[in-house]
Coordinates of C-alpha atoms and ligand atoms in Angstrom, one line a residue:
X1 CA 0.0 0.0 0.0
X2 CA 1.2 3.5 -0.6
X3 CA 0.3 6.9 0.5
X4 CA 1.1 10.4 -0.5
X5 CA 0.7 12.6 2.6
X6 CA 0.2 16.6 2.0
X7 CA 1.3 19.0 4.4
X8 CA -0.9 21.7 6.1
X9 CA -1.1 24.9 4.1
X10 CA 0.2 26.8 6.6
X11 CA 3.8 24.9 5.6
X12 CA 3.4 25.0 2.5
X13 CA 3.7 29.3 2.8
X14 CA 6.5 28.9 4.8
X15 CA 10.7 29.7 2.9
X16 CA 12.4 26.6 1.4
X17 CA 14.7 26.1 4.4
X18 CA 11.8 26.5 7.1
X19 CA 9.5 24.1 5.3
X20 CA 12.1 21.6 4.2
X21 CA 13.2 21.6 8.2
X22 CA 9.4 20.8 8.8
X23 CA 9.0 18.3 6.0
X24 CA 12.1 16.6 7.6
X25 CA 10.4 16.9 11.3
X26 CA 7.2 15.0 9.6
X27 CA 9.0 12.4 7.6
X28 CA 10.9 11.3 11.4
X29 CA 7.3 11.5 12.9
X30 CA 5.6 9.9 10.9
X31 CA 8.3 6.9 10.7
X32 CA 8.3 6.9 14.6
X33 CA 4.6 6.3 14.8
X34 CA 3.9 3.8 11.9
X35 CA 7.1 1.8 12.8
X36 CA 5.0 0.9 15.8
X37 CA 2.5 -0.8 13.5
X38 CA 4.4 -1.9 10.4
X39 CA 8.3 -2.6 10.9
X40 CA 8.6 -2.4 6.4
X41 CA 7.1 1.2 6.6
X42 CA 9.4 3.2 4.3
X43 CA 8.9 7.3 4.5
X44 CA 10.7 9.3 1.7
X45 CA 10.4 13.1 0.9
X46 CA 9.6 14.0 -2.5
X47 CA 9.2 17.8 -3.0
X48 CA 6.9 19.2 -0.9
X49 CA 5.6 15.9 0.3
X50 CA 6.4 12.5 1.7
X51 CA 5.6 8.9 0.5
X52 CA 4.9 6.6 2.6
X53 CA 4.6 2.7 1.9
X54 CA 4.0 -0.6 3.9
X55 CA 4.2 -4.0 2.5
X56 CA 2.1 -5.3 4.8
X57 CA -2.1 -4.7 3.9
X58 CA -3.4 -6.3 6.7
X59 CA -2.1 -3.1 8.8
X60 CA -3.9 -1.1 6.4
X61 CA -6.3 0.5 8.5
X62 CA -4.0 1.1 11.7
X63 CA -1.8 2.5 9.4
X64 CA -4.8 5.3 8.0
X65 CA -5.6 5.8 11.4
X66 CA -2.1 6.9 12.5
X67 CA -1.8 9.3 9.7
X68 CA -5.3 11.1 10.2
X69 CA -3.9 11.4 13.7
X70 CA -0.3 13.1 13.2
X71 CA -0.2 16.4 13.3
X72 CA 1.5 19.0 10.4
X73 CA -0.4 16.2 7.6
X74 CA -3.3 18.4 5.8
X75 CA -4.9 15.1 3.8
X76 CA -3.1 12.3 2.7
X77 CA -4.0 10.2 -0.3
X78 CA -4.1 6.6 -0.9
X79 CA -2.6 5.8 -4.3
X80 CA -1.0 2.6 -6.7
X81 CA 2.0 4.0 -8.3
X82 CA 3.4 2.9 -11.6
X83 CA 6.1 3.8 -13.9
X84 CA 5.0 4.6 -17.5
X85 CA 6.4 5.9 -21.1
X86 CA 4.0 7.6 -22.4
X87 CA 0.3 9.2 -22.8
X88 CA -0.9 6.1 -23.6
X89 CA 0.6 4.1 -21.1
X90 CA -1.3 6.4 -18.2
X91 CA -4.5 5.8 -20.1
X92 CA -4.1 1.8 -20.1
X93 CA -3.0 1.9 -16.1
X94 CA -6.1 4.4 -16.0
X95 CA -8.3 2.1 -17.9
X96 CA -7.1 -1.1 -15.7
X97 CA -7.7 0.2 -12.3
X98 CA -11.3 2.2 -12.9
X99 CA -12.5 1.0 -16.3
X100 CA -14.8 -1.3 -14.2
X101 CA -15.8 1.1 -12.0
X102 CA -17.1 3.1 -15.1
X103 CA -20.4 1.2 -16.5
X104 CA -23.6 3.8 -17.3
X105 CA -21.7 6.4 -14.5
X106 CA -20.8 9.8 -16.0
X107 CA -17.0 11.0 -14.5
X108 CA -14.1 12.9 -15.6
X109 CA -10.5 13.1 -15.3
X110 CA -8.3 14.9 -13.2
X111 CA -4.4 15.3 -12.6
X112 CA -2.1 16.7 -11.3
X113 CA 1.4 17.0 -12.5
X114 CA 5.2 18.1 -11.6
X115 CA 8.1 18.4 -13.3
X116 CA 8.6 18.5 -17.1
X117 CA 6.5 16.4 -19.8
X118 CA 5.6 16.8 -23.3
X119 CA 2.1 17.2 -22.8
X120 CA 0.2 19.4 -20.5
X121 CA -2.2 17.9 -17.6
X122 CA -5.7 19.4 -19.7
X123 CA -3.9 17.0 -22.6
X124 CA -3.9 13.9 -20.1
X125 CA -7.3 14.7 -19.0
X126 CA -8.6 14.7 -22.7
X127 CA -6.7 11.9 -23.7
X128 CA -6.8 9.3 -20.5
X129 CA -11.0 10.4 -20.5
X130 CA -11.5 10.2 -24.3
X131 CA -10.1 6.5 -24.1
X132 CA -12.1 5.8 -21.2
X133 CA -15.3 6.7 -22.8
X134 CA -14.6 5.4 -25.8
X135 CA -13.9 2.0 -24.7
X136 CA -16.7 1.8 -21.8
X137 CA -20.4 2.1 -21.6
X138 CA -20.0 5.0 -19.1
X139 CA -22.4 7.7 -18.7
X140 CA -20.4 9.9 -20.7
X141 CA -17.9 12.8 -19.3
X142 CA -18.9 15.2 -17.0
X143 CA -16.9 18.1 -15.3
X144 CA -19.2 19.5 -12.8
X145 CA -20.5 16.8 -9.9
X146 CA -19.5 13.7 -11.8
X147 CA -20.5 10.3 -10.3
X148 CA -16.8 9.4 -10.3
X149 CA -13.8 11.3 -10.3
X150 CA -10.5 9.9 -11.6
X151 CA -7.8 11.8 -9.9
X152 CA -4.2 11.6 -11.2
X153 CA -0.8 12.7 -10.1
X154 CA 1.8 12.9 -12.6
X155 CA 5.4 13.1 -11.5
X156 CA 8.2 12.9 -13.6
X157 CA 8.0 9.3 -14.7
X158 CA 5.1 8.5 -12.1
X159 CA 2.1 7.9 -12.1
X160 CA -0.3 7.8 -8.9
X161 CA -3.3 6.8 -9.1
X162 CA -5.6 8.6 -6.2
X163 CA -7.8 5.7 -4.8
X164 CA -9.0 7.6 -1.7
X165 CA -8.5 11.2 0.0
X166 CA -8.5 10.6 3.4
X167 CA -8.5 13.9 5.9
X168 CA -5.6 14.8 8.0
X169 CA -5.4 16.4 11.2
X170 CA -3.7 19.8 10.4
X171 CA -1.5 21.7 12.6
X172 CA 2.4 21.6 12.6
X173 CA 4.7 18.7 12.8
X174 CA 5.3 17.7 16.6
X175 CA 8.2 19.1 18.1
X176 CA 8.6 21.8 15.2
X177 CA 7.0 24.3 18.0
X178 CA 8.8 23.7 21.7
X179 CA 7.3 22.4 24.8
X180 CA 4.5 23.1 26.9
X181 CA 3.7 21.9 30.6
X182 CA -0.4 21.1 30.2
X183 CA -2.1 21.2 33.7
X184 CA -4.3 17.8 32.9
X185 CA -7.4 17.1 35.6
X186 CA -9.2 14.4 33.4
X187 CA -11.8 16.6 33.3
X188 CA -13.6 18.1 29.2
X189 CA -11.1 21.5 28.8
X190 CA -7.8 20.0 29.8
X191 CA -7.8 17.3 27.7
X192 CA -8.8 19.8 24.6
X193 CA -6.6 22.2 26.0
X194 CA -3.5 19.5 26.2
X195 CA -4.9 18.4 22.3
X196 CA -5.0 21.8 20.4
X197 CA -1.2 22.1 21.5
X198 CA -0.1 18.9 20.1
X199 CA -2.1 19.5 16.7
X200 CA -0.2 22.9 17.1
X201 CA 3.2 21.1 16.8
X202 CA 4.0 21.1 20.8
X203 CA 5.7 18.2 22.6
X204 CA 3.4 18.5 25.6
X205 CA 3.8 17.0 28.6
X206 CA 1.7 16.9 31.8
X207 CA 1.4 17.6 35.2
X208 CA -1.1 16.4 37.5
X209 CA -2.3 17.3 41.0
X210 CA -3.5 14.4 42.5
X211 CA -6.2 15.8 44.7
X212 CA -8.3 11.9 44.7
X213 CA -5.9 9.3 45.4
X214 CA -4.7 6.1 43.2
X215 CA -8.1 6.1 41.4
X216 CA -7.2 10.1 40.8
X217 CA -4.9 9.1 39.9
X218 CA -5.4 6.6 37.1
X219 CA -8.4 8.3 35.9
X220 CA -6.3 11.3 34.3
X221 CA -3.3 8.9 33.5
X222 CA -5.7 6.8 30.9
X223 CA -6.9 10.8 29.8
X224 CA -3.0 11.6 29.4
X225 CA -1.9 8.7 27.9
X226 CA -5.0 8.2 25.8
X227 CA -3.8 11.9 24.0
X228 CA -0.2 10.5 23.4
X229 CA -0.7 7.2 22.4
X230 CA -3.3 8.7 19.6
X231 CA -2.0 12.1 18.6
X232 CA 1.7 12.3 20.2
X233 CA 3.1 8.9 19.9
X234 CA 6.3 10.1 17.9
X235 CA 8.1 11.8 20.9
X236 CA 8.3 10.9 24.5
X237 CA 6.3 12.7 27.1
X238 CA 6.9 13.0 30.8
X239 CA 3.8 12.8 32.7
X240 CA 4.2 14.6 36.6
X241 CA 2.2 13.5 39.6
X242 CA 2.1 15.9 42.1
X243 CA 0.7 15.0 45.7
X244 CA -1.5 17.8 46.1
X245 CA -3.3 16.4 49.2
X246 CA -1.3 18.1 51.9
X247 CA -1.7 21.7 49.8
X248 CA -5.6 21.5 49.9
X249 CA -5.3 20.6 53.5
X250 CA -3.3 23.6 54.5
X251 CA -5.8 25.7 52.2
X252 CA -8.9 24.2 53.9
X253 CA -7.4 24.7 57.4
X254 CA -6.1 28.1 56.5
X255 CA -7.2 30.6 54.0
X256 CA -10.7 32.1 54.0
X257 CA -13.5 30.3 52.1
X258 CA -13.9 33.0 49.1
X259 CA -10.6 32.8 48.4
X260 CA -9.6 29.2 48.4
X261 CA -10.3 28.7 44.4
X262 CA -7.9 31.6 43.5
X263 CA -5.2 30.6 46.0
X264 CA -5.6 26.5 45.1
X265 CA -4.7 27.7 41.4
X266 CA -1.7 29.7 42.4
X267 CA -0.8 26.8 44.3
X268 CA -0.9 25.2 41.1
X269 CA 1.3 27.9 39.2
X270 CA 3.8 28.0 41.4
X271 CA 4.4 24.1 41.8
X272 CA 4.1 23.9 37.7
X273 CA 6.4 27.1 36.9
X274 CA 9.0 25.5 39.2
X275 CA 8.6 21.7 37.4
X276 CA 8.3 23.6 34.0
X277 CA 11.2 25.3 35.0
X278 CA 13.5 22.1 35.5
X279 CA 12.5 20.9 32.5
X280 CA 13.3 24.1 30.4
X281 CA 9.8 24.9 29.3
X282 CA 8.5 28.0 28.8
X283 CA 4.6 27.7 29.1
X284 CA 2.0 26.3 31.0
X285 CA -1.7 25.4 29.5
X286 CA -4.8 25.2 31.3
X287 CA -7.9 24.3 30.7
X288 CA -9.1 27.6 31.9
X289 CA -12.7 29.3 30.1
X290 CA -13.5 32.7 30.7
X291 CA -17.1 32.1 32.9
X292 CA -17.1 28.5 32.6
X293 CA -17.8 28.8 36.3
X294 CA -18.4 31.6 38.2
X295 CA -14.9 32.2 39.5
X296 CA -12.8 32.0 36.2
X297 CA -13.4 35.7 35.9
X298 CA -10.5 38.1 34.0
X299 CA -9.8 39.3 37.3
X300 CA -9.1 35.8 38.8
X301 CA -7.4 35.0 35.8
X302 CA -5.3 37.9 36.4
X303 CA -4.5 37.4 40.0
X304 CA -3.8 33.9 39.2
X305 CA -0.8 34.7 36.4
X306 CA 0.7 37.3 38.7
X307 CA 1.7 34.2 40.7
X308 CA 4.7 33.5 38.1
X309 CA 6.8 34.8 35.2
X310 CA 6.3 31.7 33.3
X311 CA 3.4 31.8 30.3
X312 CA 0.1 31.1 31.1
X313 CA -1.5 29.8 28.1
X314 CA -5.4 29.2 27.6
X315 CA -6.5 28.3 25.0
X316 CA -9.9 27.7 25.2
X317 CA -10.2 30.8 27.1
X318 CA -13.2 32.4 24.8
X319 CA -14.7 28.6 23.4
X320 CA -18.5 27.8 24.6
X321 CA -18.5 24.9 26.5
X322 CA -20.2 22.8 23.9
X323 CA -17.8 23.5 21.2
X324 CA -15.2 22.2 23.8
X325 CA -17.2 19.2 24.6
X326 CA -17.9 18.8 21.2
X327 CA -14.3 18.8 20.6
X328 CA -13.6 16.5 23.4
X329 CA -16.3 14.2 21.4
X330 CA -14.2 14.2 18.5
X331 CA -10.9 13.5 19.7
X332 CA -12.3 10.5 21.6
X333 CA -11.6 12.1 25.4
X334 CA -15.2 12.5 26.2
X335 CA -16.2 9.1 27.6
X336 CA -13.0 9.9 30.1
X337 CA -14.4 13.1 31.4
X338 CA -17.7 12.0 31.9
X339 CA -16.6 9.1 34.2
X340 CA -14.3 11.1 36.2
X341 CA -15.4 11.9 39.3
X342 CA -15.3 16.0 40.9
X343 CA -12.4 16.0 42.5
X344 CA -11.8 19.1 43.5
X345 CA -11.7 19.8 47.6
X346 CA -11.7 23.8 47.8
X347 CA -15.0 23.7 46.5
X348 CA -15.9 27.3 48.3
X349 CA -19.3 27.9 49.1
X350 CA -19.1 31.3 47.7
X351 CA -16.2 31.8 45.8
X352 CA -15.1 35.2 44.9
X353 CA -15.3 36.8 41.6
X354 CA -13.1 39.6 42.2
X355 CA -10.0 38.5 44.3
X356 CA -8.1 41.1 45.3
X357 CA -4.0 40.8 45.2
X358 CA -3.6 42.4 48.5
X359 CA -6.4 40.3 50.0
X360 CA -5.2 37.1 48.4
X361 CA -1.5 37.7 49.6
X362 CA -2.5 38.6 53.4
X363 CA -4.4 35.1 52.7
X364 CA -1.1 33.4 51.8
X365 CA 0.9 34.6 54.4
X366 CA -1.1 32.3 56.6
X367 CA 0.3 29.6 53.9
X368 CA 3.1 27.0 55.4
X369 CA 5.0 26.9 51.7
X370 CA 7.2 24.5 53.7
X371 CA 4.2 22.3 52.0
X372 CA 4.6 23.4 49.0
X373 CA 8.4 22.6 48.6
X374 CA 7.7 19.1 50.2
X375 CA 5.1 18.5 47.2
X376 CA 7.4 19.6 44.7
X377 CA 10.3 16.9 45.7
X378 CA 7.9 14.3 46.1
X379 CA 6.4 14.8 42.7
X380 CA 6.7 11.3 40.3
X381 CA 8.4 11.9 37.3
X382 CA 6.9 9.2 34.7
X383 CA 7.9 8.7 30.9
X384 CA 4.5 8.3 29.6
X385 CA 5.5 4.8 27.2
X386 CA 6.6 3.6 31.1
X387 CA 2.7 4.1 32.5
X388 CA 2.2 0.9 30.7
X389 CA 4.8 -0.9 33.2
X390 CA 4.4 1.3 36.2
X391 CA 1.0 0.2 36.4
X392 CA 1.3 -3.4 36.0
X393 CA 4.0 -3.0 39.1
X394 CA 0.5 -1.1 41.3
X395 CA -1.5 -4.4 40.0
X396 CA 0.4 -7.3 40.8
X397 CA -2.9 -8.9 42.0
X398 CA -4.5 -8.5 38.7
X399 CA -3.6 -11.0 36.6
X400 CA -3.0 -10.9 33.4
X401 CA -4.1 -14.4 31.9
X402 CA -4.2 -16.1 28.4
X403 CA -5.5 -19.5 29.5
X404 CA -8.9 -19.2 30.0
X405 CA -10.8 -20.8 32.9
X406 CA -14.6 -22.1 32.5
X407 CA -15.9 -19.3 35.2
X408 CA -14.1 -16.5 33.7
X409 CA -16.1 -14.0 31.5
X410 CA -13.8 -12.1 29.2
X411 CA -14.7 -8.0 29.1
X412 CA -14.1 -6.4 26.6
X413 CA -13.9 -2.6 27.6
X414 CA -13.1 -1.6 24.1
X415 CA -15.2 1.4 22.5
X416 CA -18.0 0.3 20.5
X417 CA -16.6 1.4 17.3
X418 CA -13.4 -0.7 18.0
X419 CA -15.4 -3.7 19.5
X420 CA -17.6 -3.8 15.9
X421 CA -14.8 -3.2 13.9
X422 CA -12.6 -5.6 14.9
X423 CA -14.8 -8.1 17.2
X424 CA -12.7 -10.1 19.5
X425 CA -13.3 -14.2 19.1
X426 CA -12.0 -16.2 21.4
X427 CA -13.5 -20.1 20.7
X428 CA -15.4 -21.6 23.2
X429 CA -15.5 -18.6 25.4
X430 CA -18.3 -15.9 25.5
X431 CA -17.0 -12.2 25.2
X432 CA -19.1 -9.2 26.8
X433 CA -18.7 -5.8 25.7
X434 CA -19.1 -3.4 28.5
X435 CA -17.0 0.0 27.3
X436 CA -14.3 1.0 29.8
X437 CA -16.4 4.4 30.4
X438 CA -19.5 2.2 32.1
X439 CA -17.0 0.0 34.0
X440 CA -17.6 2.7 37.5
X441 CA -21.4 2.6 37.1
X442 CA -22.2 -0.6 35.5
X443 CA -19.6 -3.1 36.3
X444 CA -21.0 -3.8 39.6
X445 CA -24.5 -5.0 38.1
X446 CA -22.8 -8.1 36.7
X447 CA -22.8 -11.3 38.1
X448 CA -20.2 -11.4 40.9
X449 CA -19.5 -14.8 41.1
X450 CA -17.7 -14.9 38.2
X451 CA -14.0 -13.3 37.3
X452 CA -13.9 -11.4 34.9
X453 CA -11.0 -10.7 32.4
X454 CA -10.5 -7.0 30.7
X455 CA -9.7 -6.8 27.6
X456 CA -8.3 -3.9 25.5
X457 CA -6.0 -3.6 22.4
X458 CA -2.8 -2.5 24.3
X459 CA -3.3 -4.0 27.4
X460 CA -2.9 -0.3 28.5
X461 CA -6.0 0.5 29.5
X462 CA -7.5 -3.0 30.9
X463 CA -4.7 -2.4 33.6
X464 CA -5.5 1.1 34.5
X465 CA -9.0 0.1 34.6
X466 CA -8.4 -3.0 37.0
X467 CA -6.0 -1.0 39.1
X468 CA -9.2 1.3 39.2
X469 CA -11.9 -1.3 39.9
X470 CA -9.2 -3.0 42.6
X471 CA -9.4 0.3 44.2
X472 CA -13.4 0.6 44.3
X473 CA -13.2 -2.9 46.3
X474 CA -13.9 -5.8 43.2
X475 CA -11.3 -8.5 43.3
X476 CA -12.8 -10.8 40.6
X477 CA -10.7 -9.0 37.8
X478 CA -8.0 -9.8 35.8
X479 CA -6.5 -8.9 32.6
X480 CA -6.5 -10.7 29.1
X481 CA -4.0 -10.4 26.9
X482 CA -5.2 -12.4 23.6
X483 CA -1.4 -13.4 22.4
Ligands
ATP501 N1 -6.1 18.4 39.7 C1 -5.6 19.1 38.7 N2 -4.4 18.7 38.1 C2 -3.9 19.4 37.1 N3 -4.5 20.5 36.6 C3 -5.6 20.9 37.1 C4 -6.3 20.2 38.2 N4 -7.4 20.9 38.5 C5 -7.5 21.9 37.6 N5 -6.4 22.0 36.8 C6 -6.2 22.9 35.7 O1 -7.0 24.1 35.9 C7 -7.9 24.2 34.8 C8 -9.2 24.7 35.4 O2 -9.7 23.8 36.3 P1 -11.1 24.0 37.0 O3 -11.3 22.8 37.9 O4 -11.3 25.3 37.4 O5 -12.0 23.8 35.7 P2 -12.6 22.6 35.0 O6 -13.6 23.1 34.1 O7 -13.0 21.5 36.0 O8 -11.4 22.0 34.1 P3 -11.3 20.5 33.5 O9 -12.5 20.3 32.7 O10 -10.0 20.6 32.7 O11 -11.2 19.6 34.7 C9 -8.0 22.8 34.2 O12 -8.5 22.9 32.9 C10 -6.6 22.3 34.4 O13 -5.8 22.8 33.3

């Protein structure tokens, strides 16, 4: 199989020695993320666009799917190339690939071409059409809204023939742009927030208050490494977890109840500007929308980024919250979100609207920040490919099986498009789809007696999600790896 990929127009614009840079970024991106699916995958540049090929078709699909998820690709086209000598010769490769496509439909011809030739592309179109309808029934030639469209690309001695456009994400190639520090909860915004930055071209890495424990815990680590693992995969990530327990303690015991939002967030800052810092970043991203809830006024907002020099970035700062849902629908974060529970102790009663600095300082005064340097060396730096390993190490007592036993139940937590798409069989044994976002509320309706076995594609998330039903007190789980 073979793919020309086209890069966002926003490259394209760019000086010969910017965009070839970018080109370059791509071609070692995209290698990165299909050599995890297909070890033959070639990537070559050719002008202002790469070629990628695989040998093996079976990966097909994983391998479309990785490609309408890296960033800096505008739309990337599935094609069969051949070699050919003349006019002719792209009319007969023409003819064999769609001339059966062709009976009583009306089409046309269209193509594309680079370098130099003795005929122009309107003389391919006339000629490579003109044989087609000559030699088929079609439903004769037809410019405007044809019922098929024959798309060619000529280049040099090549010929492409365009089987399928297929969308790309858009954006910059990752790592073109540098590195942001995204404040993840689990909840909608900061997973869009932590997406837009990637599609931007930013290796983004995360940092996460833990404010809810180990089930906090995994919760936003299946969020964070959901966003890699689709969109980021080419580059390492770190992923922080920061014990912020003991901060919203000290805030609960100490500071007045209008003013714990503002100072919990500034809390926040300072412990991120100071990790951001170590890791030479330059900004931090939030989730942050202006009136989202009451307190995220321009005022807060402005009391919170006087807390550090660092960039506060915000980029969904003037979205409605259903585009951002909408959004989160899209990039496949929404189930996440909506199973995550509120975690979020400095809940005031009445928070204030308008914090005032010299109000929230006197406030902090009554701060111990011995806390807050305590948090900051206890915080557990994680590379995000290790969260794979780190967990199985926190779920020893979930097994992970491939024998099957007669009383186990194999689970398959699996979306619903992936569990139709690619059902999983296992003879003899009955598989139940329950998606991993009804696992909290529906798991516990099934049949207790029996163990049951979670399955997912990676193994990835069937271990997150054990470690996460361990923690809500079911021990008849286990995890099933199907080779
Ligand atoms: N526990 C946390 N860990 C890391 N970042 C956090 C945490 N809580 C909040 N943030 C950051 O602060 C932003 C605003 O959080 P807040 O709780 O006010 O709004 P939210 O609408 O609940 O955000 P989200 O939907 O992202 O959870 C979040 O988008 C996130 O970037």
């Amino acid at each position: 199989m073979k793919f020309i990929v086209k890069l966002f127009p926003e490259i394209t614009i760019k000086s010969k020695s910017v965009r070839q840079r970018m080109i370059k970024v791509l071609q070692g991106n995209v290698r990165n993320v299909l050599r995890r699916i297909e070890a033959t995958a070639r990537v070559r540049m050719d002008w202002d666009k790469l070629v990628v090929s695989c040998d093996d078709d079976s990966k097909r699909d994983a391998v479309v799917e990785a490609l309408s998820c890296t960033p800096g690709i505008q739309a990337f086209l599935e094609v069969q190339e051949f070699r050919y000598h003349d006019l002719h010769d792209i009319y007969l490769h023409t003819a064999a690939a769609y001339g059966d496509q062709l009976a009583g439909k009306t089409f046309c011809v269209r193509v594309k071409r680079h370098g130099q030739h003795a005929f122009t592309s309107i003389e391919v179109e006339r000629y490579v059409g003109g044989g087609l309808n000559q030699n088929h029934v079609t439903g004769g030639v037809r410019l405007k809204k044809p019922d098929l469209q024959i798309n060619l690309e000529i280049e040099d001695d090549k010929l492409y023939l365009i089987t399928q456009i297929h969308p790309g994400l858009g954006g910059y190639p990752l790592s073109t742009q540098e590195d942001v520090l995204s404040l993840i909860s689990g909840g909608f915004d900061s997973g869009v927030s932590s997406y837009q930055f990637i599609k931007r071209g930013c290796r983004v890495h995360y940092c996460f208050f833990n404010l809810g424990g180990a089930a906090h815990e995994v919760g936003v680590k299946q969020v964070a490494y959901y966003l890699w693992n689709k969109f980021g995969a080419s580059h390492k990530v770190k992923f922080l977890a920061v014990p912020f327990e003991p901060i919203v303690a000290e805030i609960l015991e100490k500071i007045d109840n209008g003013h714990m939002g503002v100072v919990l967030k500034r809390m926040m800052m300072r412990v991120a500007a100071n990790l951001a810092e170590r890791m030479n970043i330059e900004a931090l991203v939030t989730g942050e929308s202006l009136g989202q809830v009451s307190s995220q006024t321009l005022t807060n907002l402005s009391v919170i980024d006087r807390v550090t020099e660092t960039l506060i970035l915000r980029p969904l700062v003037t979205m409605d919250k259903q585009d951002i849902v909408d959004t989160a629908r899209r990039i496949g974060t929404l189930e996440f979100a909506e199973t995550m529970p509120e975690y979020c102790g400095v809940i005031s009663n009445k928070p204030t609207v308008k914090a005032q600095m010299s109000k929230v300082l006197e406030e902090e005064s009554k701060f111990d920040f011995a806390i807050l340097e305590r948090v900051i060396a206890e915080t557990r730096w994680m590379d995000i490919r290790d969260i794979a390993n780190q967990t199985r190490e926190q779920v020893q007592e979930v097994e992970t099986v491939q024998a099957l036993l007669a009383d186990e139940v194999i689970l398959d937590i699996r979306s619903p498009d992936d569990h139709e798409d690619r059902p999983l069989v296992v003879a003899g044994h009955a598989v139940v789809h329950l998606p991993f976002y009804k696992l909290a509320t529906q798991f516990g309706d099934l049949d207790q007696s029996k163990t049951y076995l979670l399955y997912c594609d990676r193994g990835v998330m069937s271990k997150l999600q054990a470690l996460y039903l361990k923690e809500k007190g079911f021990n008849n789980i286990k995890v099933y790896r199907a080779n």
